[in-house]
Coordinates of C-alpha atoms in Angstrom, one line a residue:
Chain A
M1 CA 39.1 62.0 -17.2
G2 CA 36.1 63.9 -15.9
C3 CA 35.6 65.6 -19.3
L4 CA 35.8 62.2 -21.1
A5 CA 33.3 60.6 -18.7
F6 CA 30.9 63.5 -19.1
A7 CA 31.1 63.3 -22.9
C8 CA 30.5 59.6 -22.9
V9 CA 27.4 59.9 -20.6
Y10 CA 26.1 62.9 -22.7
E11 CA 26.5 61.0 -25.9
L12 CA 24.8 58.0 -24.3
F13 CA 21.6 60.0 -23.8
G14 CA 21.9 61.9 -27.1
H15 CA 20.2 59.2 -29.2
G16 CA 23.3 58.4 -31.0
V17 CA 24.1 62.0 -31.9
M18 CA 27.8 62.6 -31.8
S19 CA 29.8 65.8 -31.5
Y20 CA 33.6 65.9 -31.9
H21 CA 33.7 69.0 -29.8
M22 CA 32.2 67.1 -26.9
L23 CA 34.3 64.0 -27.4
L24 CA 37.6 65.9 -27.7
A25 CA 36.9 68.4 -24.9
F26 CA 39.2 66.4 -22.6
L27 CA 42.1 67.3 -24.8
G28 CA 42.0 70.9 -23.4
P29 CA 43.1 70.1 -19.9
L30 CA 45.2 67.2 -21.1
V31 CA 47.3 69.0 -23.7
L32 CA 47.3 72.5 -22.0
G33 CA 47.3 71.3 -18.4
V34 CA 48.7 67.9 -17.7
F35 CA 51.4 67.8 -20.3
P36 CA 53.0 71.2 -19.5
C37 CA 52.8 70.5 -15.8
T38 CA 54.4 67.1 -16.2
I39 CA 57.2 68.6 -18.3
I40 CA 57.9 71.4 -15.8
Y41 CA 57.9 68.9 -12.9
Q42 CA 60.3 66.6 -14.7
L43 CA 62.6 69.5 -15.5
Q44 CA 62.6 70.7 -11.9
K45 CA 63.1 67.2 -10.6
H46 CA 66.3 66.9 -12.6
G47 CA 67.5 70.2 -11.4
K48 CA 66.9 72.0 -14.7
Q49 CA 65.2 75.4 -14.8
P50 CA 61.9 75.5 -16.7
V51 CA 61.9 77.8 -19.7
M52 CA 59.2 79.9 -18.1
G53 CA 58.8 81.4 -14.7
S54 CA 56.6 80.0 -12.0
G55 CA 54.5 83.1 -11.1
A56 CA 51.3 82.3 -9.4
F57 CA 49.2 84.9 -11.3
A58 CA 50.6 83.8 -14.6
N59 CA 49.6 80.2 -13.7
M60 CA 46.1 81.4 -12.9
L61 CA 45.8 83.2 -16.2
W62 CA 46.9 80.0 -18.0
A63 CA 44.4 77.9 -16.0
T64 CA 41.6 80.4 -16.8
G65 CA 42.4 80.0 -20.5
V66 CA 42.3 76.2 -20.2
A67 CA 39.0 76.3 -18.3
F68 CA 37.4 78.6 -20.9
A69 CA 38.7 76.4 -23.8
T70 CA 37.4 73.2 -22.2
M71 CA 34.0 74.6 -21.2
G72 CA 33.6 76.2 -24.7
A73 CA 34.2 72.8 -26.3
I74 CA 31.7 71.1 -24.0
V75 CA 29.0 73.8 -24.7
Q76 CA 29.7 73.7 -28.4
G77 CA 29.2 69.9 -28.2
A78 CA 25.9 70.3 -26.4
L79 CA 24.8 72.7 -29.2
D80 CA 25.9 70.3 -31.9
I81 CA 24.0 67.5 -30.3
Y82 CA 20.8 69.6 -29.9
G83 CA 21.2 70.8 -33.5
T84 CA 21.3 74.5 -32.7
T85 CA 23.8 77.4 -32.9
N86 CA 24.6 80.4 -30.8
H87 CA 26.9 83.3 -31.6
L88 CA 27.8 83.7 -27.9
I89 CA 30.1 80.7 -28.3
Y90 CA 32.6 83.1 -29.7
G91 CA 33.0 84.4 -26.1
Y92 CA 34.9 81.3 -25.2
L93 CA 37.0 81.5 -28.4
I94 CA 38.0 85.0 -27.5
V95 CA 38.7 84.7 -23.7
A96 CA 40.5 81.4 -23.9
P97 CA 43.4 82.4 -26.2
V98 CA 43.7 85.8 -24.6
C99 CA 44.1 84.2 -21.1
L100 CA 46.6 81.6 -22.5
I101 CA 48.7 84.3 -24.2
A102 CA 48.5 86.5 -21.1
G103 CA 49.7 83.6 -19.0
V104 CA 52.7 82.9 -21.3
I105 CA 53.6 86.6 -21.3
G106 CA 53.4 86.6 -17.5
H107 CA 55.7 83.7 -17.2
I108 CA 58.2 85.2 -19.6
L109 CA 58.2 88.5 -17.8
E110 CA 58.6 86.9 -14.4
R111 CA 61.5 84.9 -15.6
Chain B
M1 CA 51.5 90.3 -7.0
N2 CA 49.1 91.5 -4.3
R3 CA 48.1 88.6 -2.1
S4 CA 44.4 89.6 -2.1
V5 CA 44.4 89.4 -5.9
L6 CA 45.9 86.0 -5.8
K7 CA 43.3 85.0 -3.3
W8 CA 40.2 86.4 -5.1
Y9 CA 41.2 85.9 -8.7
P10 CA 40.4 82.2 -8.9
R11 CA 37.0 82.7 -7.4
I12 CA 36.2 85.6 -9.7
A13 CA 37.3 83.7 -12.7
A14 CA 35.3 80.6 -11.7
I15 CA 32.2 82.7 -11.1
A16 CA 32.7 84.5 -14.4
L17 CA 33.0 81.2 -16.3
L18 CA 30.0 79.7 -14.6
A19 CA 27.9 82.8 -15.1
F20 CA 28.8 83.1 -18.8
T21 CA 28.1 79.4 -19.4
I22 CA 24.7 79.6 -17.6
Y23 CA 23.8 82.6 -19.7
V24 CA 24.8 80.9 -23.0
C25 CA 22.7 77.9 -22.0
L26 CA 19.7 80.0 -21.0
D27 CA 20.0 82.1 -24.2
T28 CA 20.2 78.9 -26.3
F29 CA 17.4 76.9 -24.8
V30 CA 15.2 79.1 -22.6
L31 CA 15.1 82.8 -23.1
S32 CA 12.6 83.9 -25.8
T33 CA 13.8 86.5 -28.1
K34 CA 11.7 88.2 -30.7
W35 CA 13.6 88.8 -33.9
S36 CA 12.9 91.4 -36.6
P37 CA 12.3 90.2 -40.1
E38 CA 14.9 91.4 -42.6
G39 CA 12.4 92.3 -45.2
G40 CA 10.1 94.4 -43.0
E41 CA 6.5 93.6 -42.0
N42 CA 4.9 94.9 -45.2
Q43 CA 4.2 92.6 -48.1
T44 CA 4.2 94.5 -51.3
L45 CA 2.9 91.8 -53.5
S46 CA 0.0 89.3 -52.8
R47 CA 0.4 85.7 -53.6
E48 CA -2.0 85.9 -56.5
D49 CA -0.1 88.8 -58.0
L50 CA 3.2 87.0 -57.5
A51 CA 1.9 83.8 -59.2
A52 CA 0.5 85.9 -62.0
S53 CA 3.9 87.6 -62.5
M54 CA 5.5 84.2 -62.6
A55 CA 3.2 83.2 -65.4
V56 CA 4.0 86.4 -67.3
D57 CA 7.8 86.1 -66.7
K58 CA 7.9 82.6 -68.0
P59 CA 9.5 82.7 -71.4
T60 CA 7.6 81.2 -74.3
G61 CA 8.7 77.7 -75.1
A62 CA 10.9 77.4 -72.0
A63 CA 10.7 74.3 -69.9
D64 CA 8.0 74.4 -67.3
P65 CA 9.6 74.8 -63.9
S66 CA 6.6 73.1 -62.3
P67 CA 7.2 69.3 -61.8
T68 CA 5.4 67.1 -64.3
P69 CA 3.3 64.3 -62.9
N70 CA 4.9 60.8 -62.8
A71 CA 3.9 59.2 -66.1
N72 CA 3.2 55.9 -64.4
L73 CA 0.5 57.3 -62.1
T74 CA -3.1 57.1 -63.0
T75 CA -4.8 60.4 -63.4
E76 CA -5.8 62.0 -60.1
P77 CA -9.3 63.5 -59.9
T78 CA -9.1 67.2 -59.5
P79 CA -11.5 68.8 -57.1
T80 CA -13.7 71.4 -58.9
P81 CA -14.5 74.6 -57.0
S82 CA -18.1 75.1 -56.5
G83 CA -20.3 77.5 -54.6
E84 CA -21.8 75.1 -52.1
Q85 CA -19.8 72.0 -51.7
Q86 CA -20.7 69.4 -49.1
V87 CA -17.9 68.8 -46.7
V88 CA -16.9 65.1 -46.1
S89 CA -14.8 64.7 -43.1
N90 CA -13.7 61.8 -40.9
D91 CA -10.6 60.4 -39.2
H92 CA -8.9 59.6 -42.5
Y93 CA -10.5 61.8 -45.1
Y94 CA -11.5 65.4 -45.8
S95 CA -13.0 66.9 -48.9
D96 CA -14.8 70.1 -49.5
G97 CA -14.3 70.5 -53.2
K98 CA -11.3 72.7 -52.8
I99 CA -9.2 70.7 -50.5
T100 CA -9.0 66.9 -50.4
V101 CA -6.9 65.1 -47.9
T102 CA -6.6 61.4 -47.6
I103 CA -4.7 59.8 -44.7
S104 CA -3.3 56.3 -45.1
T105 CA -0.7 54.3 -43.2
A106 CA 2.1 52.0 -44.4
R107 CA 4.7 49.8 -42.9
A108 CA 8.3 49.6 -44.2
Y109 CA 11.8 49.3 -42.8
N110 CA 10.2 48.1 -39.5
T111 CA 8.6 51.5 -39.2
D112 CA 5.1 52.9 -39.2
F113 CA 4.5 55.6 -41.9
Y114 CA 1.6 58.1 -42.0
I115 CA 0.9 59.5 -45.4
A116 CA -1.3 62.5 -46.1
D117 CA -2.2 62.8 -49.8
V118 CA -3.3 66.3 -50.5
V119 CA -5.0 67.8 -53.6
V120 CA -5.9 71.4 -53.6
S121 CA -7.6 73.7 -56.2
S122 CA -5.4 76.7 -55.3
P123 CA -1.8 77.2 -54.1
D124 CA -3.3 79.6 -51.5
Y125 CA -4.2 76.5 -49.4
I126 CA -0.7 75.3 -48.7
K127 CA 0.6 77.6 -46.0
T128 CA 3.1 78.1 -43.2
A129 CA 2.7 79.5 -39.8
L130 CA 5.0 80.6 -36.9
A131 CA 4.4 79.5 -33.3
N132 CA 2.4 82.3 -31.6
D133 CA 2.5 84.1 -34.9
T134 CA 5.9 85.5 -33.8
Y135 CA 9.4 85.2 -35.4
G136 CA 12.2 84.6 -32.9
K137 CA 14.3 82.3 -30.8
N138 CA 12.7 79.9 -28.3
I139 CA 9.2 81.0 -29.4
K140 CA 7.7 77.6 -29.6
A141 CA 4.3 75.8 -29.5
K142 CA 3.0 72.4 -30.2
T143 CA 2.2 71.7 -33.8
S144 CA -1.4 71.0 -32.8
D145 CA -1.7 74.3 -31.0
T146 CA -0.3 76.3 -33.9
A147 CA -2.4 74.3 -36.3
S148 CA -5.7 74.8 -34.4
Q149 CA -4.9 78.5 -34.1
N150 CA -4.7 78.8 -37.8
N151 CA -7.7 76.5 -38.5
A152 CA -5.5 74.0 -40.3
I153 CA -7.1 70.9 -41.7
L154 CA -3.7 69.2 -42.0
A155 CA -0.3 70.2 -40.5
V156 CA 3.2 68.9 -40.0
N157 CA 6.1 70.5 -38.1
G158 CA 8.3 72.8 -40.1
D159 CA 12.0 73.4 -40.2
Y160 CA 12.5 74.6 -36.6
Y161 CA 14.2 77.7 -37.9
G162 CA 14.4 79.1 -34.3
A163 CA 17.0 76.6 -33.3
R164 CA 19.6 78.1 -35.7
E165 CA 20.9 81.6 -36.5
T166 CA 21.4 80.9 -40.2
G167 CA 19.2 79.4 -43.0
Y168 CA 16.7 81.0 -45.2
V169 CA 13.4 82.0 -43.6
V170 CA 10.6 83.3 -45.8
R171 CA 7.0 82.9 -44.7
N172 CA 3.9 84.0 -46.5
G173 CA 5.9 86.3 -48.7
V174 CA 7.8 88.0 -45.9
L175 CA 11.6 87.8 -45.8
Y176 CA 12.7 87.0 -42.2
R177 CA 16.3 85.8 -42.7
S178 CA 18.5 85.6 -45.8
S179 CA 21.7 84.2 -44.3
K180 CA 22.6 80.8 -45.7
T181 CA 23.6 77.7 -43.9
E182 CA 26.7 76.2 -45.5
G183 CA 26.0 72.9 -47.2
S184 CA 22.3 73.1 -46.7
D185 CA 19.4 72.6 -49.1
A186 CA 16.4 75.0 -49.0
L187 CA 12.8 74.3 -50.0
A188 CA 10.9 77.0 -51.8
I189 CA 7.2 76.8 -52.1
L190 CA 6.5 79.1 -55.0
A191 CA 3.5 81.3 -55.4
D192 CA 2.0 78.9 -58.0
G193 CA 2.3 76.0 -55.5
S194 CA 5.3 74.3 -57.0
L195 CA 8.1 73.1 -54.9
K196 CA 11.7 73.9 -55.7
I197 CA 14.7 72.6 -53.9
V198 CA 18.0 74.5 -54.1
D199 CA 21.5 74.4 -52.6
E200 CA 21.9 77.5 -50.4
N201 CA 25.5 77.8 -51.5
Q202 CA 24.4 78.3 -55.1
V203 CA 21.1 80.2 -54.9
S204 CA 20.6 83.2 -52.6
C205 CA 17.4 83.9 -50.8
Q206 CA 16.7 87.0 -52.8
E207 CA 17.1 84.9 -56.0
L208 CA 14.5 82.5 -54.7
M209 CA 12.1 85.3 -53.9
D210 CA 12.7 86.7 -57.4
M211 CA 11.7 83.3 -58.8
G212 CA 8.4 83.7 -56.9
A213 CA 9.1 81.9 -53.6
W214 CA 6.3 82.5 -51.2
D215 CA 7.6 80.3 -48.4
V216 CA 11.2 79.1 -48.0
L217 CA 12.3 76.5 -45.4
S218 CA 15.8 75.5 -44.5
F219 CA 16.5 72.1 -43.0
G220 CA 16.9 69.5 -45.7
P221 CA 18.4 67.7 -47.4
G222 CA 16.4 67.5 -50.6
L223 CA 15.3 63.8 -50.9
V224 CA 14.0 63.7 -54.4
I225 CA 14.9 66.4 -56.9
D226 CA 13.3 66.4 -60.4
G227 CA 12.3 62.8 -60.0
E228 CA 15.7 61.5 -58.9
I229 CA 16.8 60.5 -55.4
S230 CA 19.4 63.0 -54.2
V231 CA 20.8 61.5 -51.0
D232 CA 23.2 58.7 -50.6
E233 CA 23.8 56.1 -47.8
D234 CA 26.2 58.2 -45.9
E235 CA 24.3 61.5 -45.9
E236 CA 22.9 62.4 -42.5
I237 CA 22.0 65.5 -40.6
G238 CA 25.2 66.5 -38.7
H239 CA 26.3 63.4 -36.8
Y240 CA 22.8 62.0 -36.1
Q241 CA 22.1 58.3 -35.8
H242 CA 20.8 56.8 -39.0
N243 CA 17.4 55.8 -37.9
N244 CA 15.0 58.5 -36.7
P245 CA 11.4 59.6 -36.8
R246 CA 11.1 61.7 -39.9
T247 CA 8.9 64.4 -41.5
A248 CA 8.9 65.0 -45.2
I249 CA 6.9 67.0 -47.8
G250 CA 6.7 66.1 -51.4
Q251 CA 5.0 67.0 -54.6
I252 CA 3.6 64.5 -57.1
G253 CA 2.0 66.9 -59.5
P254 CA 0.6 70.4 -59.8
L255 CA -1.2 71.2 -56.6
H256 CA -0.8 67.6 -55.5
Y257 CA 1.3 67.0 -52.4
V258 CA 2.2 64.3 -49.9
F259 CA 3.1 65.0 -46.3
V260 CA 4.8 62.0 -44.7
V261 CA 5.6 61.4 -41.1
C262 CA 7.1 58.2 -39.7
D263 CA 7.6 57.1 -36.1
G264 CA 10.9 55.9 -34.6
R265 CA 13.2 55.2 -31.6
T266 CA 10.7 52.6 -30.3
S267 CA 10.6 48.8 -30.5
E268 CA 7.5 49.1 -32.7
S269 CA 9.0 51.6 -35.1
Y270 CA 12.7 51.6 -35.6
G271 CA 12.9 54.8 -37.6
I272 CA 14.5 55.4 -41.0
T273 CA 17.5 56.8 -42.7
L274 CA 17.4 59.7 -45.1
L275 CA 18.0 57.3 -48.0
Q276 CA 15.1 55.2 -46.9
E277 CA 13.0 58.3 -46.6
A278 CA 14.0 59.3 -50.1
E279 CA 13.1 55.9 -51.5
F280 CA 9.8 56.0 -49.8
M281 CA 8.9 59.4 -51.1
K282 CA 9.9 58.4 -54.6
S283 CA 7.8 55.2 -54.3
L284 CA 4.8 57.5 -53.6
G285 CA 5.4 59.2 -57.0
C286 CA 7.1 62.4 -55.7
V287 CA 9.1 64.4 -58.2
Q288 CA 10.2 66.8 -55.5
A289 CA 10.6 65.7 -51.9
Y290 CA 12.3 67.5 -48.9
N291 CA 13.2 66.4 -45.4
L292 CA 11.9 68.6 -42.6
D293 CA 12.9 68.6 -38.9
G294 CA 12.6 65.1 -37.4
G295 CA 13.2 63.2 -34.2
G296 CA 11.0 64.3 -31.4
S297 CA 9.6 67.1 -33.6
S298 CA 7.9 64.8 -36.2
T299 CA 4.2 65.4 -35.9
L300 CA 1.2 64.9 -38.2
Y301 CA -1.9 66.8 -37.3
F302 CA -5.2 66.1 -39.1
N303 CA -8.7 67.3 -38.3
G304 CA -7.9 68.1 -34.7
N305 CA -6.0 64.9 -33.9
I306 CA -2.3 63.9 -33.8
I307 CA -2.0 60.9 -36.2
N308 CA 1.5 59.6 -35.4
K309 CA 3.2 58.8 -32.1
P310 CA 5.7 61.7 -31.5
T311 CA 8.5 60.8 -29.1
A312 CA 12.0 62.2 -28.4
D313 CA 13.4 59.4 -26.4
G314 CA 11.2 56.4 -27.4
K315 CA 9.9 56.1 -23.8
T316 CA 7.6 59.0 -23.3
F317 CA 5.2 60.2 -26.0
G318 CA 3.9 63.6 -26.7
E319 CA 4.4 66.6 -29.0
R320 CA 7.6 68.6 -28.9
K321 CA 7.1 72.4 -29.1
V322 CA 8.4 73.7 -32.4
T323 CA 8.8 77.1 -33.9
D324 CA 6.8 76.7 -37.1
I325 CA 4.5 74.4 -39.1
V326 CA 3.5 73.7 -42.7
Y327 CA -0.2 73.3 -43.1
I328 CA -3.2 72.9 -45.4
G329 CA -6.1 75.2 -44.7
Y330 CA -7.9 78.4 -45.5

């Protein structure tokens, strides 16, 4: 919700300039955070074991990936609205999937 | 897993993310970086020699690449070069026998337009300049400052090349950047003064230079190409709103140009779309017309004064610092 609110406020002051990266940044924490956590919580609530382990460090790696993906989308959106480019944006594109994959592997190994 | 790692990892990750994001923002908007031109600093061919080679290379009987004047226009008087020519100069007019600039205003689409009609006796008088005479990122200056430093009679903001890492950049015969921007049109000012608009996907920067390009700008799109409007209702820069302050350059005939700037984002001047801009340029008789950076960058400088009302937000007025200009001068 915070990402969506930020995107709406940013677009409001952007003189009508729109960026899909900015508007869809909220999907990162929603799809990669809220949905998996909800599924795992429901499985545990009904006494079923989640498919992955529940290691704290693996969770942290996954959260890091989500944070980098979300922040990368927001920064790319700001660049789109300003009309500029920066190759450093690839840093987010590298770190985010690496952390997400590391988190998945960590969960599998802990299980 | 070690408890200290579990304790410190979130903090380290958060600091790393914040630091990286701050660095990306500083690098994008604040930190000045001088870039090296791809083509090196030395120009091997002067503009006169390049224009002469264009005339030699032109095959006999082939179609003249220079735009032909609009047949509906009355004949424009051509300034004749002379030894001692009296300079006539005021807020709306300049003439010295080699350069003639006439400033006029118009009102269309609920927007104020400022039109600079330029006739020169030599292509040497249409030039470009970089802010602080330096090629790089975040190296910016007001259009008026760069113009006065270069003794410009007339100037408009350029293509703001420094905001992007791609797009052709050729200035005064020097190749600075040859990487293309996908889907973008480039404007080549050839050594003989003619304007040529190309699709960067179809024509490389080197090919443009081989054609005799002396300056190449990359923003676009092309508004009028070979006498025909080349934008449609849905074409806009990225996802920008349709109505904006705009800057455009056009050619009516050999060594006859128009520089047009319009206001926008205010209650007095709404701003225009690219299609409206193209229609306006064609109505002036342009056979080639090209859109330059607009919005808060749009600035028209003439004889030491800013003619339009530059604004980024429609509330505060003043020039935006830009990376380059196109100007008329010696």
